[in-house]
Coordinates of C-alpha atoms in Angstrom, one line a residue:
M269 CA 232.5 109.1 164.1
S270 CA 229.6 108.2 166.0
T271 CA 227.0 106.0 164.5
S272 CA 223.4 107.0 164.6
D273 CA 220.1 105.6 163.5
P274 CA 219.0 107.3 160.3
L275 CA 215.4 106.7 161.3
C276 CA 215.7 108.4 164.6
P277 CA 215.5 112.1 164.6
T278 CA 218.6 113.8 165.5
Q279 CA 219.0 117.2 166.7
S280 CA 219.8 118.4 163.3
H281 CA 216.5 117.0 162.0
A282 CA 214.3 118.6 164.6
P283 CA 213.7 121.9 162.8
L284 CA 212.9 119.9 159.6
E285 CA 210.3 117.9 161.4
K286 CA 208.8 120.9 162.9
E287 CA 208.7 122.6 159.6
F288 CA 207.3 119.5 157.9
S289 CA 204.7 119.2 160.6
S290 CA 203.7 122.8 160.1
N291 CA 203.6 122.3 156.4
S292 CA 201.7 119.1 156.7
A293 CA 199.1 120.8 158.9
S294 CA 198.8 123.7 156.5
G295 CA 198.6 121.4 153.5
M296 CA 195.9 119.2 155.2
G297 CA 193.9 122.3 155.9
L298 CA 194.3 123.5 152.4
H299 CA 193.3 120.1 151.1
L300 CA 190.3 120.0 153.4
Q301 CA 189.4 123.5 152.2
T302 CA 189.8 122.3 148.6
V303 CA 187.7 119.3 149.3
K304 CA 185.2 121.5 151.1
N305 CA 185.2 123.8 148.1
L306 CA 184.7 120.9 145.7
Q307 CA 181.9 119.3 147.8
G308 CA 179.3 121.8 146.5
P309 CA 180.1 121.3 142.8
L310 CA 180.3 117.6 143.4
E311 CA 176.9 117.6 145.0
I312 CA 175.6 119.6 142.1
E313 CA 177.3 117.3 139.6
S314 CA 175.9 114.3 141.6
H315 CA 172.5 115.8 141.3
R316 CA 173.1 116.4 137.6
V317 CA 174.2 112.8 137.2
Q318 CA 171.2 111.6 139.0
N319 CA 169.0 113.8 136.9
L320 CA 170.7 112.5 133.8
Q321 CA 170.2 109.0 135.0
A322 CA 166.5 109.7 135.6
E323 CA 166.3 111.4 132.2
N324 CA 168.1 108.4 130.7
Q325 CA 165.6 106.1 132.4
T326 CA 162.7 108.2 131.2
L327 CA 164.2 108.1 127.7
K328 CA 164.6 104.3 127.9
Q329 CA 161.0 104.0 129.0
G330 CA 160.0 106.5 126.3
K331 CA 162.0 104.5 123.8
Q332 CA 160.4 101.3 124.9
Q333 CA 157.0 102.9 124.7
A334 CA 157.9 104.3 121.3
C335 CA 158.9 100.8 120.2
E336 CA 155.6 99.4 121.5
D337 CA 153.7 102.2 119.8
R338 CA 155.7 101.6 116.6
L339 CA 154.8 97.9 116.8
C340 CA 151.1 98.9 117.3
L341 CA 151.4 101.3 114.4
S342 CA 153.0 98.6 112.3
K343 CA 150.2 96.2 113.1
E344 CA 147.6 98.9 112.5
N345 CA 149.4 99.9 109.3
A346 CA 149.3 96.3 108.2
H347 CA 145.6 96.1 109.0
L348 CA 145.0 99.4 107.2
L349 CA 147.1 98.1 104.3
A350 CA 145.0 94.9 104.1
E351 CA 141.8 97.0 104.4
F352 CA 143.1 99.3 101.7
E353 CA 143.9 96.4 99.4
K354 CA 140.5 95.0 100.1
K355 CA 138.9 98.4 99.3
T356 CA 141.0 98.7 96.3
Q357 CA 139.9 95.3 95.1
H358 CA 136.3 96.2 95.8
C359 CA 136.8 99.5 93.9
E360 CA 138.3 97.6 91.0
D361 CA 135.4 95.2 91.0
N362 CA 132.9 98.1 91.1
T363 CA 134.8 99.8 88.3
R364 CA 134.6 96.6 86.2
F365 CA 130.9 96.4 87.0
I366 CA 130.4 100.0 86.1
Y367 CA 132.2 99.4 82.8
R368 CA 130.0 96.4 82.2
L369 CA 127.0 98.5 82.9
I370 CA 128.2 101.2 80.6
E371 CA 128.8 98.6 77.9
E372 CA 125.3 97.2 78.5
K373 CA 123.8 100.7 78.5
N374 CA 125.6 101.4 75.2
R375 CA 124.3 98.1 73.8
I376 CA 120.8 98.9 74.9
C377 CA 121.0 102.3 73.4
E378 CA 122.2 100.9 70.2
D379 CA 119.4 98.3 70.2
R380 CA 116.9 101.0 71.1
D381 CA 118.3 103.2 68.3
R382 CA 117.9 100.3 65.9
E383 CA 114.4 99.6 67.3
D384 CA 113.5 103.3 67.0
A385 CA 114.7 103.3 63.4
H386 CA 112.7 100.2 62.7
F387 CA 109.7 101.6 64.5
Q388 CA 110.0 104.8 62.5
D389 CA 110.2 102.8 59.3
N390 CA 107.2 100.7 60.3
M391 CA 105.3 103.9 61.3
A392 CA 106.1 105.4 57.9
V393 CA 104.8 102.2 56.3
L394 CA 101.7 102.2 58.5
I395 CA 101.0 105.8 57.9
H396 CA 101.3 105.2 54.2
E397 CA 99.0 102.2 54.4
K398 CA 96.6 104.1 56.6
E399 CA 96.5 106.9 54.0
E400 CA 95.9 104.3 51.3
L401 CA 93.2 102.6 53.4
G402 CA 91.7 106.0 54.2
E403 CA 91.5 106.7 50.5
K404 CA 90.1 103.3 49.8
L405 CA 87.6 103.7 52.7
E406 CA 86.5 107.1 51.4
G407 CA 86.1 105.5 48.0
L408 CA 84.1 102.6 49.5
Q409 CA 81.9 104.9 51.5
A410 CA 81.3 107.1 48.5
S411 CA 80.5 104.0 46.5
F412 CA 78.0 102.8 49.1
L413 CA 76.3 106.1 49.3
A414 CA 76.1 106.3 45.6
T415 CA 74.5 102.8 45.5
L416 CA 72.0 103.8 48.2
E417 CA 71.1 107.0 46.4
F418 CA 70.5 105.0 43.3
Q419 CA 68.4 102.4 45.1
L420 CA 66.5 104.6 47.5
G421 CA 66.7 108.1 46.1
R422 CA 68.9 111.1 47.1
S423 CA 66.1 112.8 49.1
K424 CA 65.7 109.8 51.4
I425 CA 69.5 109.5 51.8
G426 CA 69.7 113.2 52.7
A427 CA 66.9 112.8 55.3
H428 CA 69.2 110.7 57.6
C429 CA 72.4 111.0 59.5
W430 CA 74.7 108.1 58.7
N431 CA 77.1 106.0 60.8
W432 CA 79.9 103.9 59.2
D433 CA 79.8 100.3 60.5
D434 CA 83.4 99.0 60.4
E435 CA 82.3 95.4 61.0
F436 CA 80.0 95.3 58.0
E437 CA 81.7 98.0 56.0
D438 CA 78.5 99.7 55.4
W439 CA 76.6 102.9 56.2
T440 CA 73.9 102.6 58.9
P441 CA 71.2 105.4 58.9
V442 CA 70.1 107.2 62.1
V443 CA 66.3 106.9 62.0
I444 CA 63.9 109.2 63.8
L445 CA 60.6 107.7 64.9
R446 CA 57.6 109.9 65.1
G447 CA 56.7 110.7 68.6
H448 CA 60.0 109.3 70.0
P449 CA 62.6 111.5 71.6
L450 CA 65.3 112.7 69.1
P451 CA 68.8 111.4 69.4
P452 CA 71.2 113.6 71.4
I453 CA 73.2 114.4 68.2
I454 CA 71.4 115.1 64.9
F455 CA 72.8 116.8 61.8
V456 CA 69.8 117.0 59.5
D457 CA 66.7 119.1 59.4
V458 CA 63.9 117.3 61.2
D459 CA 60.4 117.3 59.8
P460 CA 58.0 118.9 62.3
R461 CA 55.8 115.7 62.0
L462 CA 58.6 113.8 63.7
L463 CA 58.9 115.9 66.8
V464 CA 58.4 114.1 70.1
D465 CA 55.1 115.8 70.9
S466 CA 53.5 114.4 67.8
E467 CA 50.5 112.1 68.5
V468 CA 51.2 108.6 67.0
T469 CA 48.5 106.2 65.8
R470 CA 48.6 102.6 64.5
K471 CA 48.1 104.0 61.1
D472 CA 51.1 106.3 61.5
I473 CA 53.2 103.3 62.5
W474 CA 52.1 101.4 59.5
S475 CA 52.8 104.3 57.2
E476 CA 56.2 104.7 58.8
Y477 CA 56.9 101.1 58.0
T478 CA 55.7 101.2 54.4
V479 CA 56.4 104.7 53.2
G480 CA 58.6 106.4 55.9
F481 CA 57.9 109.6 57.8
G482 CA 59.5 112.9 56.8
N483 CA 60.9 111.5 53.6
Q484 CA 62.9 109.0 55.6
I485 CA 63.6 105.4 54.5
S486 CA 60.6 103.2 55.3
G487 CA 60.8 100.5 58.0
R488 CA 60.4 97.8 55.4
E489 CA 63.4 99.1 53.4
L490 CA 65.4 99.5 56.6
N491 CA 64.7 95.9 57.4
R492 CA 65.5 94.8 53.9
Y493 CA 68.9 96.6 53.7
W494 CA 70.1 96.6 57.3
G495 CA 68.1 93.9 59.2
S496 CA 68.1 94.9 62.9
R497 CA 71.3 96.9 62.7
W498 CA 69.5 100.1 62.0
Y499 CA 67.9 100.2 65.5
Q500 CA 70.4 98.1 67.4
W501 CA 73.5 100.2 66.7
K502 CA 75.3 100.9 70.0
G503 CA 76.3 104.4 69.4
E504 CA 79.3 106.2 70.9
G505 CA 79.2 107.6 74.4
T506 CA 77.0 106.9 77.3
V507 CA 74.2 109.3 76.4
L508 CA 73.9 108.1 72.8
S509 CA 74.2 104.4 73.8
A510 CA 71.4 104.9 76.4
W511 CA 69.2 106.6 73.7
Y512 CA 69.7 103.7 71.4
V513 CA 68.6 101.2 74.0
D514 CA 65.3 102.9 74.4
F515 CA 65.1 103.5 70.6
A516 CA 65.6 99.8 69.9
L517 CA 62.8 98.8 72.3
E518 CA 60.4 101.3 70.6
A519 CA 61.4 100.2 67.1
S520 CA 60.8 96.5 68.1
R521 CA 57.3 97.4 69.3
R522 CA 56.4 99.1 66.0
R523 CA 58.0 96.3 64.0
K524 CA 55.7 93.9 65.8
L525 CA 52.6 95.7 64.8
A526 CA 53.8 95.9 61.1
H527 CA 54.6 92.1 61.2
L528 CA 51.1 91.4 62.5
I529 CA 49.5 93.3 59.7
E530 CA 51.7 91.6 57.2
E531 CA 50.9 88.1 58.6
L532 CA 47.2 88.7 58.5
C533 CA 47.3 90.0 55.0
A534 CA 49.5 87.1 53.9
Q535 CA 47.1 84.4 55.2
K536 CA 46.1 82.0 52.5
G537 CA 42.5 82.6 51.2
S538 CA 42.0 85.8 53.3
R539 CA 41.1 89.1 52.0
W540 CA 42.8 91.1 54.6
T541 CA 44.2 94.4 53.6
P542 CA 46.3 96.8 55.7
S543 CA 43.5 99.3 56.0
K544 CA 41.0 96.6 57.0
V545 CA 43.4 95.2 59.6
L546 CA 43.8 98.7 61.0
S547 CA 40.0 99.0 61.1
Y548 CA 39.7 95.6 62.9
L549 CA 42.3 96.7 65.5
D550 CA 40.4 100.0 66.0
E551 CA 37.2 98.1 66.6
E552 CA 38.5 95.3 68.7
F553 CA 41.3 97.1 70.5
P554 CA 40.2 100.8 70.6
L555 CA 42.7 103.3 72.0
S556 CA 41.0 104.9 75.0
G557 CA 42.0 107.3 77.7
T558 CA 43.1 110.9 77.6
T559 CA 46.6 110.1 76.4
K560 CA 46.5 107.9 73.3
G561 CA 50.2 107.5 73.3
L562 CA 50.1 105.6 76.6
A563 CA 47.2 103.5 75.5
L564 CA 49.0 102.6 72.2
R565 CA 52.2 101.8 74.2
D566 CA 50.1 99.4 76.3
F567 CA 48.7 97.7 73.2
L568 CA 52.2 97.4 71.6
N569 CA 53.7 96.0 74.9
N570 CA 50.9 93.3 75.0
L571 CA 51.6 92.6 71.3
M572 CA 55.2 92.0 72.1
T573 CA 54.3 88.9 74.2
K574 CA 53.6 85.6 72.6
G575 CA 50.2 85.3 74.2
G576 CA 49.2 88.8 73.3
F577 CA 50.2 88.4 69.6
L578 CA 48.3 85.0 69.3
N579 CA 45.3 86.5 71.0
V580 CA 45.1 89.3 68.4
K581 CA 45.3 86.8 65.6
R582 CA 42.7 84.6 67.2
K583 CA 40.3 87.5 67.6
A584 CA 40.9 88.3 63.9
K585 CA 39.4 84.9 62.9
E586 CA 36.4 85.6 65.2
Y587 CA 36.1 89.0 63.6
L588 CA 36.0 87.5 60.2
H589 CA 33.4 84.9 61.3
R590 CA 31.2 87.6 62.7
K591 CA 31.2 89.6 59.5
R592 CA 30.0 86.5 57.6
A593 CA 30.9 88.1 54.4
P594 CA 34.1 88.3 52.4
L595 CA 36.2 91.3 53.2

């Protein structure tokens, strides 16, 4: 039996090798075809993997950005929370302050209600006292008028308007001087002799002082009962006050003439009488000019001065000396 190398092909193996070679070539081709067929899907899968990796990278970056955003949001949330707590505290402080204001308002309202009640009580007392005082004042005024009527006569009292003087608690008459403008407000009938266009003489002034014009109270009685208040009353309102200023000046002029006559008549040892004094004045100080009122006003103004008054008295002595006979 011949010995042969098992690794060396023998004749009997040749067909097998040829078949194997043919099968190997066919299998390789098939394999290559398979690989070739798989190459497209592999490339697609490779692209898909790359896309997934890119998406994964994008997701990682997004996740990182989201983490950073969340961190920022956390910080912002912490800041907002702190701000919210601060606002909440401020709101609570304001609420407490408002409550205090409400309490203070309620307290003030209660105090005001008590004060209003106290005020109403006081007003009621004051009104009652005012009514009582009004009744007393009416009684006092009526009593004064009754006294004046008894002392001076009802007709003289009725010839005047009257003003109540709160300071002296007395009635003050409104006096009308003959030839002088009437007061702006008058509530009694005026004697025609007292109208402003009446001509006034020194005799009229003396009669006004001693007897009274138009049934009015005389100047002497006015001075006795009211002093200077009857012509120095201020009046109410600008117009009436202005009238009283001029009225007081005119009354002072006429009083000066009356005082001159009284002084001459009161001189010790003289026999002056009012009528003789008036005659002396007419002789020594005649009223001249077309308007006697103006001339009389000039005489009275001169008499108001100290020098003018003394000059009239000095001339009165000379007048007596010239007469050489008792008056």
